[in-house]
Coordinates of N, CA and C in Angstrom, one line a residue:
F1 N 12.2 -25.2 -15.9 CA 13.7 -25.7 -17.2 C 14.6 -24.5 -17.3
Y2 N 14.3 -23.1 -17.1 CA 15.3 -22.1 -17.3 C 15.9 -21.8 -16.2
V3 N 15.0 -22.1 -15.0 CA 15.5 -21.7 -13.5 C 17.0 -22.2 -12.9
K4 N 17.1 -23.5 -13.4 CA 18.5 -24.0 -13.2 C 19.6 -23.2 -13.3
Y5 N 19.6 -22.4 -14.7 CA 20.5 -21.9 -15.2 C 20.7 -20.3 -14.8
M6 N 19.9 -19.9 -13.8 CA 19.7 -18.5 -13.4 C 20.6 -18.5 -12.3
D7 N 21.3 -17.3 -12.0 CA 21.9 -17.4 -11.0 C 20.8 -16.7 -9.6
N8 N 21.8 -16.9 -8.4 CA 20.1 -16.5 -7.1 C 19.9 -15.2 -7.3
K9 N 20.5 -14.1 -7.7 CA 19.7 -12.9 -7.4 C 19.0 -12.6 -8.9
T10 N 19.2 -13.3 -10.1 CA 18.0 -13.5 -11.2 C 17.1 -13.9 -10.5
R11 N 17.1 -15.1 -10.1 CA 16.0 -16.1 -9.4 C 15.1 -15.5 -8.4
S12 N 15.8 -14.6 -7.5 CA 15.0 -14.1 -6.6 C 14.4 -12.8 -7.0
I13 N 14.3 -12.2 -7.8 CA 14.1 -11.1 -8.8 C 12.8 -11.5 -9.4
L14 N 13.5 -12.7 -10.1 CA 11.8 -13.2 -10.8 C 10.7 -13.8 -9.5
R15 N 11.2 -14.3 -8.9 CA 10.1 -15.0 -7.8 C 9.4 -13.6 -7.1
K16 N 10.3 -12.7 -6.9 CA 9.7 -11.3 -6.3 C 8.7 -10.5 -7.3
F17 N 9.1 -10.7 -8.5 CA 8.1 -10.8 -9.8 C 6.8 -11.3 -9.9
S18 N 7.3 -12.6 -9.9 CA 6.2 -13.8 -9.7 C 4.9 -13.0 -8.7
E19 N 5.3 -12.9 -7.5 CA 4.5 -12.6 -6.3 C 3.6 -11.5 -6.7
C20 N 4.2 -10.1 -7.1 CA 3.9 -9.0 -7.6 C 2.7 -9.1 -8.2
V21 N 3.1 -9.9 -9.6 CA 1.8 -10.4 -10.1 C 0.5 -10.9 -9.7
D22 N 0.8 -11.9 -8.9 CA -0.3 -12.3 -8.2 C -1.1 -11.3 -7.2
N23 N -0.1 -10.6 -6.4 CA -0.8 -9.6 -5.8 C -1.4 -8.7 -6.8
F24 N -1.2 -8.6 -7.7 CA -2.1 -7.3 -8.6 C -3.1 -8.0 -9.3
Q25 N -2.9 -9.2 -9.4 CA -4.2 -10.1 -9.6 C -5.2 -9.9 -8.4
E26 N -4.8 -10.1 -7.4 CA -6.0 -10.1 -6.5 C -6.3 -8.6 -6.5
S27 N -5.2 -7.8 -6.2 CA -6.0 -6.3 -5.9 C -6.9 -5.9 -7.2
F28 N -6.6 -6.6 -8.3 CA -7.6 -6.0 -9.5 C -8.8 -6.7 -9.2
N29 N -9.0 -8.3 -9.1 CA -9.9 -8.3 -9.0 C -10.9 -8.1 -7.6
T30 N -10.4 -7.7 -6.6 CA -11.0 -6.9 -5.6 C -11.6 -5.3 -6.1
L31 N -10.8 -4.7 -6.8 CA -11.3 -3.8 -7.6 C -12.7 -3.7 -8.5
V32 N -12.3 -4.8 -9.2 CA -13.4 -5.1 -9.9 C -14.8 -5.6 -9.3
R33 N -14.8 -6.4 -7.8 CA -16.0 -6.9 -7.5 C -16.4 -5.2 -6.6
L34 N -15.3 -4.2 -6.2 CA -16.1 -3.0 -5.5 C -16.6 -2.2 -6.5
F35 N -16.5 -2.3 -7.9 CA -16.9 -1.7 -8.9 C -18.4 -2.1 -9.0
Q36 N -18.7 -3.8 -8.9 CA -19.8 -4.5 -9.1 C -20.5 -3.9 -8.1
N37 N -20.1 -3.5 -6.6 CA -20.9 -3.2 -6.0 C -21.8 -2.0 -6.0
A38 N -20.5 -0.9 -6.4 CA -21.1 0.3 -6.2 C -21.9 0.4 -7.6
G39 N -21.7 -0.4 -8.6 CA -22.9 -0.4 -9.6 C -24.2 -0.9 -9.2
N40 N -24.1 -2.1 -8.1 CA -25.5 -2.8 -7.9 C -26.1 -1.7 -6.6
I41 N -25.4 -1.0 -5.9 CA -26.3 0.0 -5.4 C -26.5 1.4 -6.2
E42 N -26.2 1.7 -7.1 CA -26.8 2.9 -8.0 C -27.9 2.3 -8.6
Q43 N -27.8 1.2 -9.0 CA -29.2 0.7 -9.5 C -30.1 0.5 -8.4
R44 N -29.8 0.4 -7.2 CA -30.9 0.6 -6.1 C -31.8 1.5 -5.9
L45 N -30.8 2.7 -5.8 CA -31.1 4.1 -5.7 C -32.6 4.5 -6.1
P46 N -32.8 4.5 -7.9 CA -34.2 4.6 -8.2 C -35.2 4.1 -7.2
F47 N -35.4 2.8 -7.3 CA -36.8 2.1 -6.6 C -36.4 2.5 -5.1
L48 N -35.3 2.8 -4.3 CA -35.8 3.3 -3.1 C -35.5 4.8 -2.9
K49 N -35.7 5.6 -3.8 CA -36.5 7.0 -4.1 C -37.8 7.0 -4.3
D50 N -38.4 6.3 -4.7 CA -39.7 6.2 -5.4 C -40.3 5.9 -3.6
E51 N -41.4 6.7 -3.8 CA -42.1 6.9 -2.6 C -43.4 5.9 -2.5
N52 N -43.7 5.5 -3.7 CA -44.7 4.1 -3.9 C -44.0 3.2 -3.4
N53 N -43.1 2.6 -3.0 CA -42.6 1.4 -2.3 C -42.7 1.7 -0.9
Y54 N -43.0 2.7 0.0 CA -42.8 2.9 1.1 C -44.2 2.9 1.6
K55 N -45.5 2.9 0.7 CA -46.7 3.4 1.1 C -47.4 2.5 1.9
N56 N -47.3 1.2 2.1 CA -47.9 0.4 2.8 C -47.0 0.2 4.4
L57 N -45.9 0.6 4.5 CA -45.0 0.2 5.8 C -45.4 1.4 6.6
G58 N -46.2 2.3 6.4 CA -46.4 3.4 7.5 C -45.0 4.2 8.0
N59 N -45.0 5.3 8.3 CA -44.1 6.3 8.4 C -43.2 6.1 7.3
E60 N -43.2 5.7 6.1 CA -42.7 6.0 5.2 C -41.8 6.7 4.6
T61 N -42.3 8.0 5.1 CA -41.0 9.1 5.0 C -39.8 8.7 5.5
D62 N -39.9 8.7 6.9 CA -38.5 8.5 7.8 C -37.8 6.9 7.5
L63 N -38.6 6.0 6.8 CA -37.8 4.7 6.4 C -37.4 5.1 5.3
Q64 N -37.9 5.5 4.4 CA -37.3 6.2 3.0 C -35.8 6.8 3.4
Q65 N -36.1 8.0 4.2 CA -34.8 8.5 4.3 C -33.7 7.7 5.2
M66 N -34.0 6.8 5.8 CA -33.1 5.9 6.7 C -32.5 5.2 5.7
V67 N -33.6 4.7 4.7 CA -32.5 3.3 3.5 C -31.8 3.9 3.0
L68 N -32.1 5.3 2.2 CA -31.4 6.2 1.4 C -30.0 6.6 1.9
A69 N -29.9 6.8 3.3 CA -28.9 7.2 4.0 C -28.1 6.0 4.2
K70 N -28.5 4.7 4.5 CA -27.5 4.0 4.4 C -26.9 3.3 3.1
Q71 N -27.5 3.3 2.5 CA -27.4 3.3 0.8 C -25.9 4.3 0.5
V72 N -26.4 5.7 0.8 CA -25.2 6.7 0.2 C -24.2 6.5 1.2
T73 N -24.3 6.0 2.4 CA -22.9 5.6 3.2 C -22.2 4.4 2.5
A74 N -23.0 3.3 2.5 CA -22.4 2.2 1.8 C -21.7 2.6 0.3
L75 N -22.4 3.3 -0.4 CA -21.9 3.8 -1.3 C -20.1 4.8 -1.5
E76 N -20.4 5.5 -0.2 CA -19.2 6.2 0.0 C -18.2 5.4 0.5
N77 N -18.6 4.4 1.3 CA -17.6 3.3 1.6 C -16.8 2.4 0.6
V78 N -17.9 2.0 -0.3 CA -17.2 1.4 -1.5 C -16.2 2.6 -1.9
K79 N -16.5 3.6 -2.5 CA -15.9 4.4 -3.1 C -14.4 4.8 -2.6
N80 N -14.4 4.6 -0.9 CA -13.2 4.7 -0.3 C -12.2 3.7 -0.8
R81 N -13.2 2.5 -0.7 CA -12.4 1.2 -0.7 C -11.7 1.0 -2.3
I82 N -12.5 1.7 -3.3 CA -11.9 1.5 -4.6 C -10.6 2.7 -4.6
L83 N -10.0 3.7 -4.1 CA -9.6 4.7 -4.0 C -8.3 3.5 -3.3
N84 N -8.6 3.1 -2.4 CA -7.4 2.4 -1.7 C -7.1 1.4 -2.6
S85 N -7.6 0.5 -3.1 CA -7.2 -0.5 -4.3 C -6.5 -0.1 -5.4
V86 N -6.8 1.1 -5.9 CA -6.0 1.8 -6.9 C -4.6 2.1 -6.4
S87 N -4.8 2.8 -5.0 CA -3.3 3.1 -4.6 C -2.8 1.8 -4.4
D88 N -3.2 0.9 -3.8 CA -2.6 -0.4 -4.0 C -1.9 -1.1 -5.1
L89 N -2.5 -0.7 -6.2 CA -2.6 -1.3 -7.7 C -1.0 -0.4 -7.7
E90 N -1.0 1.0 -8.0 CA 0.0 1.8 -8.0 C 1.3 1.5 -7.4
T91 N 1.2 0.7 -6.0 CA 2.3 0.4 -5.4 C 2.9 -0.5 -6.1
I92 N 2.2 -1.7 -6.2 CA 2.5 -3.2 -6.9 C 3.0 -2.9 -8.2
V93 N 2.7 -1.8 -9.2 CA 3.4 -1.7 -10.6 C 4.6 -0.8 -10.2
N94 N 4.6 0.0 -9.4 CA 5.6 0.9 -9.3 C 6.7 -0.3 -8.7
Q95 N 6.6 -1.5 -7.9 CA 7.5 -2.6 -7.8 C 8.2 -3.3 -8.3
E96 N 6.9 -3.4 -9.5 CA 7.0 -4.6 -10.8 C 8.2 -3.7 -11.9
E97 N 8.1 -2.6 -12.1 CA 9.1 -1.5 -12.7 C 10.1 -1.7 -12.1
R98 N 10.5 -1.7 -10.7 CA 12.1 -1.5 -10.0 C 12.4 -2.7 -10.5
L99 N 11.3 -3.9 -10.1 CA 12.1 -5.1 -10.5 C 12.7 -5.6 -11.8
F100 N 11.7 -5.3 -12.7 CA 11.8 -5.2 -14.1 C 13.3 -4.4 -14.3
V101 N 13.7 -3.2 -13.9 CA 14.8 -2.6 -14.2 C 16.0 -3.4 -13.4
D102 N 15.9 -3.9 -12.2 CA 16.8 -5.0 -11.3 C 17.1 -6.0 -12.2
F103 N 15.9 -6.6 -12.7 CA 16.3 -7.7 -13.8 C 16.9 -7.6 -14.9
S104 N 16.6 -6.4 -15.6 CA 17.2 -6.1 -17.1 C 19.0 -5.9 -16.7
A105 N 19.1 -5.6 -15.8 CA 20.7 -4.9 -15.2 C 21.3 -6.2 -14.7
S106 N 20.8 -7.2 -14.1 CA 21.1 -8.5 -13.7 C 21.6 -9.6 -15.0
V107 N 20.9 -9.3 -15.9 CA 20.3 -10.3 -17.4 C 21.9 -9.7 -18.0
S108 N 22.0 -7.9 -18.1 CA 22.9 -7.6 -19.0 C 24.3 -7.4 -17.9
S109 N 24.3 -7.7 -16.8 CA 25.7 -7.5 -16.3 C 26.7 -8.4 -16.9
V110 N 27.9 -8.2 -16.8 CA 28.9 -9.1 -17.4 C 30.1 -8.9 -16.0
S111 N 30.7 -9.7 -15.8 CA 31.6 -9.6 -14.9 C 32.8 -9.4 -15.4
S112 N 33.6 -8.3 -14.8 CA 35.1 -7.8 -15.7 C 36.0 -8.7 -15.7
G113 N 36.6 -9.3 -16.8 CA 37.7 -10.0 -17.2 C 37.1 -11.3 -17.5
G114 N 35.7 -11.7 -17.7 CA 35.2 -13.0 -18.0 C 33.9 -13.2 -18.1
V115 N 33.1 -14.0 -18.6 CA 31.8 -14.4 -18.8 C 30.6 -14.3 -17.7
S116 N 30.1 -13.8 -17.5 CA 29.1 -13.9 -16.0 C 28.3 -15.1 -16.6
S117 N 27.6 -15.8 -15.0 CA 26.9 -16.9 -15.4 C 25.5 -16.3 -16.2
M118 N 25.2 -15.2 -15.9 CA 24.0 -14.7 -17.1 C 24.3 -14.9 -18.2
D119 N 25.5 -14.5 -18.7 CA 25.7 -14.6 -20.2 C 26.1 -16.1 -20.4
K120 N 26.0 -16.9 -19.6 CA 25.9 -18.1 -19.8 C 24.6 -18.6 -20.3
V121 N 23.6 -18.0 -19.3 CA 22.3 -18.6 -19.5 C 21.7 -17.7 -20.6
T122 N 21.9 -16.5 -21.0 CA 21.2 -16.1 -22.4 C 21.7 -16.7 -23.3
T123 N 23.1 -17.2 -23.3 CA 23.4 -17.9 -24.5 C 22.5 -19.5 -24.7
L124 N 22.0 -20.0 -23.6 CA 21.2 -21.0 -23.7 C 19.8 -20.8 -23.9
L125 N 19.8 -19.6 -23.8 CA 18.0 -19.4 -23.9 C 17.5 -19.0 -25.3
P126 N 16.7 -19.4 -25.9 CA 16.3 -19.1 -26.9 C 15.8 -17.7 -27.1
E127 N 15.9 -17.1 -28.6 CA 15.6 -15.6 -28.4 C 14.4 -15.3 -28.3
S128 N 13.4 -16.2 -28.4 CA 12.0 -15.6 -28.3 C 11.7 -15.8 -26.6
T129 N 13.0 -16.2 -25.6 CA 12.4 -16.0 -24.4 C 11.7 -15.0 -23.8
T130 N 11.0 -15.0 -23.2 CA 10.2 -13.4 -22.4 C 10.4 -13.5 -21.1
L131 N 10.5 -12.4 -20.5 CA 10.4 -12.3 -18.8 C 9.0 -13.2 -18.4
A132 N 8.1 -12.9 -19.2 CA 6.8 -13.7 -19.0 C 7.2 -15.3 -18.5
S133 N 8.0 -15.9 -19.5 CA 7.9 -17.4 -19.7 C 9.0 -17.6 -18.8
L134 N 10.0 -17.0 -18.3 CA 11.2 -17.0 -17.3 C 10.3 -17.3 -15.6
V135 N 9.1 -16.0 -15.7 CA 8.7 -16.1 -14.7 C 7.8 -17.5 -14.2
E136 N 7.0 -17.8 -15.4 CA 6.1 -18.9 -15.3 C 7.2 -20.2 -14.9
A137 N 8.3 -19.9 -15.3 CA 9.2 -21.4 -14.9 C 9.3 -21.5 -13.6
I138 N 9.0 -20.6 -13.2 CA 9.4 -20.3 -11.5 C 8.5 -21.1 -10.7

């Protein structure tokens, strides 16, 4: 509804912000899954450390060490992916902050000697209009 009253710059900023929100959600969901994976590995470790679980397999010590080593390696890999996901989230938040500054500047800009198109828009919008509702409108 509000999109038709916005200038192209503001519309572009909100579209980019919407993309950032989608990217954040995707990265956050990935991070949650990685923490779940790490938790699952951690829960298995006590069972895998118990020598009684390997008694009937023969050469149990070597097998136990191999399985534990694989699980520790998997846990390290998950930890590294968690760190990468956190870094991705930080990058996305920084982009969102820049876009918010750009959006604020575009909304408050007034062309010299006249009323800008955004001033016309802000007079058409209810006071309760939020950035989130504008992004949703796109």
